[in-house]
Short mmCIF file of C-alpha atoms and ligand atoms in Angstrom, two decimals:
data_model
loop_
_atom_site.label_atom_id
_atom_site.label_comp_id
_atom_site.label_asym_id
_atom_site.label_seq_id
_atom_site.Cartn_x
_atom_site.Cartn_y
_atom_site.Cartn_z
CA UNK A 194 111.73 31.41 141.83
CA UNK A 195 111.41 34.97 143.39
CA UNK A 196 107.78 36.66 143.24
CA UNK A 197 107.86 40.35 144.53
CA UNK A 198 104.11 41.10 145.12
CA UNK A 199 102.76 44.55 145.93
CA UNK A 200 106.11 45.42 147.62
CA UNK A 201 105.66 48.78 149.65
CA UNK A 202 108.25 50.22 151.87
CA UNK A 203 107.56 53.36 154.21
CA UNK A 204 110.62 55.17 156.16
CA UNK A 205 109.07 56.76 159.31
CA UNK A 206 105.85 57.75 160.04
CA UNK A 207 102.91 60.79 160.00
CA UNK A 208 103.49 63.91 158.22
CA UNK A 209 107.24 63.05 157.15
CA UNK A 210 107.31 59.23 156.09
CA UNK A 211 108.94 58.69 153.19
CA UNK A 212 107.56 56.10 150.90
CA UNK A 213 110.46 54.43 149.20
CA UNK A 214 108.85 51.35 147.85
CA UNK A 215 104.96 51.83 146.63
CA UNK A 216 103.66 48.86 145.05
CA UNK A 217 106.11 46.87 143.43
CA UNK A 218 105.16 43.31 141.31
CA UNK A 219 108.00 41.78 139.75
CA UNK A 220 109.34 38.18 138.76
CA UNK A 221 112.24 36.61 138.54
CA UNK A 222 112.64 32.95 136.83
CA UNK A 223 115.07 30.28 137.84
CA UNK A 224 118.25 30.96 135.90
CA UNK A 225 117.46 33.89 134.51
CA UNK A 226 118.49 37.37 135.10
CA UNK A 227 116.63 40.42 136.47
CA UNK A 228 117.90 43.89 135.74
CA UNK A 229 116.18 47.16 137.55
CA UNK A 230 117.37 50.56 136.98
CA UNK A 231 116.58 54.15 137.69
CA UNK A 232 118.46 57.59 139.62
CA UNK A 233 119.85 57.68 142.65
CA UNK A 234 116.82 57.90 145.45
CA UNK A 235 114.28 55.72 143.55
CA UNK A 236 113.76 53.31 145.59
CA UNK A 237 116.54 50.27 144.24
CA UNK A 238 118.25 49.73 147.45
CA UNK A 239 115.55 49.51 149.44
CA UNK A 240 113.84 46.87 147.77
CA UNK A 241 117.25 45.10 147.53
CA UNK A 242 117.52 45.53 151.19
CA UNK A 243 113.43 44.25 151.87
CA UNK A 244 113.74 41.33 149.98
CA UNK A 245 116.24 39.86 152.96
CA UNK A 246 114.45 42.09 155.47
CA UNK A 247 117.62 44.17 156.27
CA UNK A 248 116.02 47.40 156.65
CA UNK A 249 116.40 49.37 159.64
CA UNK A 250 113.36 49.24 162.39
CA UNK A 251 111.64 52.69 161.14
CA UNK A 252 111.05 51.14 157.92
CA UNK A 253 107.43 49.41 157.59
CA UNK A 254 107.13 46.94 155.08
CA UNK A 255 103.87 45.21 153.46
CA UNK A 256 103.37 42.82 150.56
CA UNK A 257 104.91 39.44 149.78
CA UNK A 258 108.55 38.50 148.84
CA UNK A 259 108.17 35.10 148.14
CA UNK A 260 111.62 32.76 147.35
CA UNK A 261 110.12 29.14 145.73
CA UNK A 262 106.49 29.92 147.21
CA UNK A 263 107.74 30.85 150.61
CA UNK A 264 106.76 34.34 151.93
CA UNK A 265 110.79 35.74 153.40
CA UNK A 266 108.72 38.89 154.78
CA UNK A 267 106.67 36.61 157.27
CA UNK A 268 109.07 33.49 158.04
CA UNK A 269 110.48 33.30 161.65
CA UNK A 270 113.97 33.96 161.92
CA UNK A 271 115.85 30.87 162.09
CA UNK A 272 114.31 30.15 158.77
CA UNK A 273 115.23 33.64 157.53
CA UNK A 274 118.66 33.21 158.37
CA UNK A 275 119.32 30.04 156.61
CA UNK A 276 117.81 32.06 153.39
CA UNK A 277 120.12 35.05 154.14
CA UNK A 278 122.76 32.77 153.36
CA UNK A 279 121.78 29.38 151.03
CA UNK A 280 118.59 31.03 149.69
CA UNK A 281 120.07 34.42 148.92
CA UNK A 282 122.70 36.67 149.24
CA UNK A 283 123.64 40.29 148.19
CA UNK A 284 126.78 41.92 147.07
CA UNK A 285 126.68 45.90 147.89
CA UNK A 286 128.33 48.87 146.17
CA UNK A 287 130.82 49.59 148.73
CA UNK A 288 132.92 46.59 149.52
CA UNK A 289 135.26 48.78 152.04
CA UNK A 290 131.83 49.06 153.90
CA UNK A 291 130.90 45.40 154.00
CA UNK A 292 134.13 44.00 155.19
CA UNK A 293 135.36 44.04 158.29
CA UNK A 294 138.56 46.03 158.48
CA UNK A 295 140.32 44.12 161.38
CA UNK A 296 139.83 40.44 159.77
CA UNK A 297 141.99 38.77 157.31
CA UNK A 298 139.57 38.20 154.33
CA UNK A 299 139.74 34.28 154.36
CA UNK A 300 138.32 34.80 157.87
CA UNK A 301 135.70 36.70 156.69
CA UNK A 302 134.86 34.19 153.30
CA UNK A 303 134.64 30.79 156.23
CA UNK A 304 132.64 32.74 158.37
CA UNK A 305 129.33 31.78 156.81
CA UNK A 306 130.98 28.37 155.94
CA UNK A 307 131.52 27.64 159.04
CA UNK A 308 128.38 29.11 160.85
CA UNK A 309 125.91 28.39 158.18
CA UNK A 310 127.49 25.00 156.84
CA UNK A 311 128.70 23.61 160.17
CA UNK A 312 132.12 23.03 158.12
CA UNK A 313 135.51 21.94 160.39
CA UNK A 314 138.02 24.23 160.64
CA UNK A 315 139.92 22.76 157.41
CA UNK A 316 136.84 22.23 155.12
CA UNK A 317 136.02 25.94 155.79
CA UNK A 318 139.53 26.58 154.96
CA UNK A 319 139.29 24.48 151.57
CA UNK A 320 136.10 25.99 150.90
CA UNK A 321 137.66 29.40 151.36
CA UNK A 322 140.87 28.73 148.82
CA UNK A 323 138.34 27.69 146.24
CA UNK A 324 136.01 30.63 146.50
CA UNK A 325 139.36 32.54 146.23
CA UNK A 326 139.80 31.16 143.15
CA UNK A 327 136.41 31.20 141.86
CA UNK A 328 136.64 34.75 142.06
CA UNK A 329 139.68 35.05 140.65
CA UNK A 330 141.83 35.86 143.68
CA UNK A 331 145.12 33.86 144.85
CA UNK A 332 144.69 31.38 147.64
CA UNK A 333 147.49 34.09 149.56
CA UNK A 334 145.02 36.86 148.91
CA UNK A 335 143.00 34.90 152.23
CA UNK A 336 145.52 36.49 154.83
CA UNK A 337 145.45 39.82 153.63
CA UNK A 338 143.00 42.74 155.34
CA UNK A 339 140.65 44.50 153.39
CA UNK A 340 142.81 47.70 153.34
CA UNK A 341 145.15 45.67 151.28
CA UNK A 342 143.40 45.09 148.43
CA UNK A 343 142.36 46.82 145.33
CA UNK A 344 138.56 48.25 145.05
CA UNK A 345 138.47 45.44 142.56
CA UNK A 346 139.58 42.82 144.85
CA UNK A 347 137.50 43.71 147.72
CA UNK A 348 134.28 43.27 144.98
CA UNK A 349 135.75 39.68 144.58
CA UNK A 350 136.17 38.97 147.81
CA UNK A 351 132.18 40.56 148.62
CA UNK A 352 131.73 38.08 145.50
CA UNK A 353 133.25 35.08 147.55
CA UNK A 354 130.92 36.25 150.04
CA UNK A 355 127.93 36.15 148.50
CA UNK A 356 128.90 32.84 146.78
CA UNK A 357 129.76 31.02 150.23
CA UNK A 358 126.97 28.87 150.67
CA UNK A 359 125.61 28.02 147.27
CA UNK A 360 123.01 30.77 147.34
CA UNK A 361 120.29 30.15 144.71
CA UNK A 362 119.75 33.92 144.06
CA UNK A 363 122.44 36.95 144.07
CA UNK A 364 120.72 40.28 144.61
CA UNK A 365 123.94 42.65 143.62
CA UNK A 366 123.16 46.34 144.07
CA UNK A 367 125.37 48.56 141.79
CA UNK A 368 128.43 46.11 142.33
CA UNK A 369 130.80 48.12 139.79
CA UNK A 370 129.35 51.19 140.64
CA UNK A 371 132.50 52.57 142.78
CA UNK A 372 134.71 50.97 140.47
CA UNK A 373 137.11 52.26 137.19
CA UNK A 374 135.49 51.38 133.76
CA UNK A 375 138.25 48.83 133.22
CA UNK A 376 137.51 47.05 136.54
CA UNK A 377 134.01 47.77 135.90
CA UNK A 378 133.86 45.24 133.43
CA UNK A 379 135.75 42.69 134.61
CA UNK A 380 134.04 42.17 137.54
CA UNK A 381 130.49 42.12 135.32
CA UNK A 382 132.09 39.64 133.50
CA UNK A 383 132.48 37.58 136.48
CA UNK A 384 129.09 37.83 137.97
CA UNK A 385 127.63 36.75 134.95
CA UNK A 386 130.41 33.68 134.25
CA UNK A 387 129.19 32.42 138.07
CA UNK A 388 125.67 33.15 137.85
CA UNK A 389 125.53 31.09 134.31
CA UNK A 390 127.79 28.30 135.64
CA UNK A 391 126.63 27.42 139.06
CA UNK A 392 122.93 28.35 137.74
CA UNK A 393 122.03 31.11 140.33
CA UNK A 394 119.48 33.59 139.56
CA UNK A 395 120.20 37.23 139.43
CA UNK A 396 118.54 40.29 140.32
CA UNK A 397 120.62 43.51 139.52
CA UNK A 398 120.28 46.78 140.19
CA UNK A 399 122.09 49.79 138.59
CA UNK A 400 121.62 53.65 137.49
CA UNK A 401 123.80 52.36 134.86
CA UNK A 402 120.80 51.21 131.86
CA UNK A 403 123.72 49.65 129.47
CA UNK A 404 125.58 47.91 132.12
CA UNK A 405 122.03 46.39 133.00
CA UNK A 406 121.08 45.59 129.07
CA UNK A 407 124.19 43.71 128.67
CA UNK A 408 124.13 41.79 131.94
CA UNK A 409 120.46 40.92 132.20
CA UNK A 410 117.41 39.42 130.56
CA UNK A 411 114.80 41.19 131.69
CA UNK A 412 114.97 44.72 132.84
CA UNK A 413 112.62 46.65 134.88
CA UNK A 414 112.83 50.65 135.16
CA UNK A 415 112.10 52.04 138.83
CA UNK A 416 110.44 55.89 139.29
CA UNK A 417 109.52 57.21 142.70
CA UNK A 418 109.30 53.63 144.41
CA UNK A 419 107.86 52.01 141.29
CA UNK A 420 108.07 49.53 138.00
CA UNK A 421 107.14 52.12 135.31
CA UNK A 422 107.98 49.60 132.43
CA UNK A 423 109.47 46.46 132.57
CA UNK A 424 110.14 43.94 129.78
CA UNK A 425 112.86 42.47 127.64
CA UNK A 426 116.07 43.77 128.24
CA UNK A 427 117.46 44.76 125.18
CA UNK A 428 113.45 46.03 123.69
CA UNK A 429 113.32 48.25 126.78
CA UNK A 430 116.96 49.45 126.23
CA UNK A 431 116.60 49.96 122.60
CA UNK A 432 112.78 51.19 122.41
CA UNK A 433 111.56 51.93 125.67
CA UNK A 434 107.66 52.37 126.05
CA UNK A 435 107.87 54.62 129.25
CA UNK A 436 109.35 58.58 128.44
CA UNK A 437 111.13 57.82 131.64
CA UNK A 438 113.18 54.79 129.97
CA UNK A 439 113.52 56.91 126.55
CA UNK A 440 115.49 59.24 128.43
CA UNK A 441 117.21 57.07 130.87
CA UNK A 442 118.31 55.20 127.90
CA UNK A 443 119.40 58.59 126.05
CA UNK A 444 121.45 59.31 128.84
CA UNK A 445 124.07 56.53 127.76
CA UNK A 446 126.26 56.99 125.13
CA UNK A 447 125.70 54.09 122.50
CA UNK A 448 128.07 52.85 119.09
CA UNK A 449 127.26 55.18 116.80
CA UNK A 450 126.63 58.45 118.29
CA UNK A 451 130.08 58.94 117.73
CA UNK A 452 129.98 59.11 114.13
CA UNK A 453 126.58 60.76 114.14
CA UNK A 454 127.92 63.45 116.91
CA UNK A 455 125.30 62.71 118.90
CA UNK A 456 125.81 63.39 122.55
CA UNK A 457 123.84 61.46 125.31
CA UNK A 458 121.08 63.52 126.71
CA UNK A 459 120.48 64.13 129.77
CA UNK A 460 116.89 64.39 131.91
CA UNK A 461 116.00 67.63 132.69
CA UNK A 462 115.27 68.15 136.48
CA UNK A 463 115.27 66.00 139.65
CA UNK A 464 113.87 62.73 140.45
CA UNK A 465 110.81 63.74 143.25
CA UNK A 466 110.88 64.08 146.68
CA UNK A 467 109.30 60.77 148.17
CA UNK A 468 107.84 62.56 151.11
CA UNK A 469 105.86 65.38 148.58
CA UNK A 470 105.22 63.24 145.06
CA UNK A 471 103.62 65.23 142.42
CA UNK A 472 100.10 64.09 141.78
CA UNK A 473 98.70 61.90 139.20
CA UNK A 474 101.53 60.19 137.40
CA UNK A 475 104.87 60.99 139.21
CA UNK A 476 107.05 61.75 136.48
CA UNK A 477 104.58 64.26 134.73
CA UNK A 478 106.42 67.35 135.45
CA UNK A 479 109.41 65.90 134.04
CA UNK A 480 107.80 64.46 131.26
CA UNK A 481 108.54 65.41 127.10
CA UNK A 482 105.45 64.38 126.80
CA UNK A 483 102.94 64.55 129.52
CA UNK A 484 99.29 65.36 128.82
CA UNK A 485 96.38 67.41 130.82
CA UNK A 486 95.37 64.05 132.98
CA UNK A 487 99.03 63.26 133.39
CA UNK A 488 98.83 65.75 136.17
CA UNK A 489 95.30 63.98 137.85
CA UNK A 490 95.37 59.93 136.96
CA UNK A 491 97.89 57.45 138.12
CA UNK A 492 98.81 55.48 135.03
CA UNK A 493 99.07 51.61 135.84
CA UNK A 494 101.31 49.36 134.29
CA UNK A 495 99.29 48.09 131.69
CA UNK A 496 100.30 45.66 128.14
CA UNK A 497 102.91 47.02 125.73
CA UNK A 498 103.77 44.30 123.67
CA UNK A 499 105.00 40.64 123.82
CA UNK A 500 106.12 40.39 127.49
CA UNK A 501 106.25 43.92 127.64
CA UNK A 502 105.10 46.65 130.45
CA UNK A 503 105.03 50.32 130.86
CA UNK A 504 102.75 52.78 132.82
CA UNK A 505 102.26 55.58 130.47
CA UNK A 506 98.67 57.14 129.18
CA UNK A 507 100.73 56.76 125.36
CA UNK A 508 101.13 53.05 125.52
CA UNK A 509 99.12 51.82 122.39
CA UNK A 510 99.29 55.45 120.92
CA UNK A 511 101.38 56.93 118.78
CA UNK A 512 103.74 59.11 120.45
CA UNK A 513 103.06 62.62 119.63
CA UNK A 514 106.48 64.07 120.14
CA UNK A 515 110.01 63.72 120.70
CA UNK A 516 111.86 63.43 123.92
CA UNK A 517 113.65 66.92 122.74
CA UNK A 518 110.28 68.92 123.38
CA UNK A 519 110.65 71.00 126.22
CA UNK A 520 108.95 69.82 129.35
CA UNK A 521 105.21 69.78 129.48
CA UNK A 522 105.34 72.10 132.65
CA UNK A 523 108.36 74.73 133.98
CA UNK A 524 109.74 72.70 137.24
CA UNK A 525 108.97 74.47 140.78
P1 ADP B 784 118.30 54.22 145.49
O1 ADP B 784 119.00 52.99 145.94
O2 ADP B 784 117.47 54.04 144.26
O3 ADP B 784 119.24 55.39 145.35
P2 ADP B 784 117.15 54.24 148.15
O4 ADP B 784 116.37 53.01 148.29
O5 ADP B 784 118.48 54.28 148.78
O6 ADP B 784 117.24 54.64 146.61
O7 ADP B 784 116.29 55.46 148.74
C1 ADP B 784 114.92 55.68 148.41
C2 ADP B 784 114.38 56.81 149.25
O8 ADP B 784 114.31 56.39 150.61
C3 ADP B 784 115.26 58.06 149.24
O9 ADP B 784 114.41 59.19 149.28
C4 ADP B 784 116.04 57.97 150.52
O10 ADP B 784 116.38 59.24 151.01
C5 ADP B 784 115.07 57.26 151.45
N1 ADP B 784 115.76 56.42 152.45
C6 ADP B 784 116.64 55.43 152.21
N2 ADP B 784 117.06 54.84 153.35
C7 ADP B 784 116.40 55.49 154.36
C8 ADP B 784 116.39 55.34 155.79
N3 ADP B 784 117.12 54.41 156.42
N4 ADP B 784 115.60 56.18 156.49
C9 ADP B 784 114.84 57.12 155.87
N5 ADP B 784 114.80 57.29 154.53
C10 ADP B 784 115.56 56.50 153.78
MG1 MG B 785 121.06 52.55 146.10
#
């Protein structure tokens, strides 16, 4: 239902554009759900934001975001903003953001109802209690302001939101990321009850690679603005193909590494500049495991397996070392 094809996204222009988003393919089925992770300033929310065209005016954007065969990144904008809402809709990280801090909340849920559906007054109103209630909120929640609600709440509410129109995909980027663990998974739990019951397609996007392997079916792993590997969720969690997923993976603690007393690992060094990427394959001077031509050729994603994707010169050969070697080069 969603076909992302040769996504690129540039911030700015000349000497200091930033490419955020450089070349992204991906695929998302009806029904099923799309996981893509990777640090902070890879690239996530900007794809999140290009696939609804919400990006801000200095951003150029090429490629093809199609939703059922029909190109979002070149349909006029009366058409675009019946997708923004019945098509597809996105919950953000930081509810306080989102919401407008002067309206009562069941204002804010009818809105779109009423705009978007053309609903009376009362049927918005209706509509309103039982999105309340979808998302686990009280029907009395509806008069209360933003500031009056929990972090937790104010995700449902975004949830409502998001669920106001029957959209047919749900692009949530880092929903529980602000949130306690507890709360954390509670409000997973709920995106995934409503996606599975009301059949919407998901595409999510987190740092977080466990949150993602337990949520989704697929997973994708984003470096410097692109898919490095992408494949079945729990195969890329468990075994990833791409050193960057190995260690993004390592970086979670898992069941067991208690008992073993193994800690989580971290990844040495920062995730590049977008404005001055390394040559050859971007994650090279980060890599365990990086060769000579690492440093010169671009690896493409190319076949790892059953339904399976990564972009690294080792695909297909044995890897020659563990993640715990020091770096192939010392970082600038
Ligand atoms: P992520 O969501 O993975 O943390 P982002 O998509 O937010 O990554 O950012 C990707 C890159 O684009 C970062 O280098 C960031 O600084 C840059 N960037 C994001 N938004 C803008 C903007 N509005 N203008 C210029 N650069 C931006
Ligand atoms: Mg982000």
């Amino acid at each position: 239902m969603l076909e992302i094809k040769d996504l690129r996204v540039t911030y700015g222009t000349g000497p200091s554009a930033v490419p955020a988003v450089r070349g992204v393919d991906l695929v998302l089925e009806s029904g099923r759900k799309l996981g893509i992770a990777g640090e902070s300033g890879c690239g996530k929310s900007t794809l999140a934001l290009a696939l609804l065209r919400l990006l801000p005016p200095s951003a150029k954007l090429t490629g093809q975001v199609l939703l059922d065969g029909e190109d979002v990144l070149t349909m006029k904008w009366g058409r675009l903003r019946a997708v923004r809402w019945a098509g597809a809709s996105i919950v953000f990280q930081g509810a306080m953001h989102s919401l407008n801090a002067v309206h009562r909340i069941g204002d804010q849920i009818a809105e779109p109802v009423l705009l978007h559906r053309g609903a009376t007054p009362a049927a918005a109103r209706r509509r309103t209690v039982e999105l309340l209630e979808q998302v686990g909120l009280p029907a009395s929640r509806a008069d209360a302001y933003p500031h009056e609600l929990s972090g937790g709440q104010r995700q449902r509410v975004m949830i409502a939101m998001a669920l106001a129109c029957d959209p047919r995909l749900i692009v949530a980027d880092e929903p529980t990321t602000a949130l306690d663990v507890m709360i954390q998974a509670q409000i997973l739990r709920l995106i995934e009850q409503l996606v599975a019951d009301q059949d919407i397609s998901l595409l999510m996007i987190s740092h977080d690679l466990a949150v993602l392997s337990d949520t989704c079916d697929r997973l994708a792993v984003m470096y410097a603005g692109r898919i490095v590997e992408e494949g079945p969720a729990k195969s890329v969690y468990d075994a990833a193909e791409h050193p960057y997923g190995r260690a993004l993976s390592a970086a979670f603690p898992r069941i067991g590494d208690l008992a073993s007393r193994r800690a989580p690992r971290g990844l040495p060094g920062d995730p590049p500049d977008p404005s001055s990427l390394p040559s050859g394959c971007t994650f090279h001077p980060r890599c365990p495991v990086a060769l000579e031509e690492c440093a010169r050729e671009d690896q493409p994603l190319r076949e790892a397996g059953p339904g399976r994707q990564a972009a690294c010169v080792h695909v297909g050969a044995p890897v020659p070392a563990q993640l715990s070697a020091a770096p192939a080069e010392p970082r600038p």
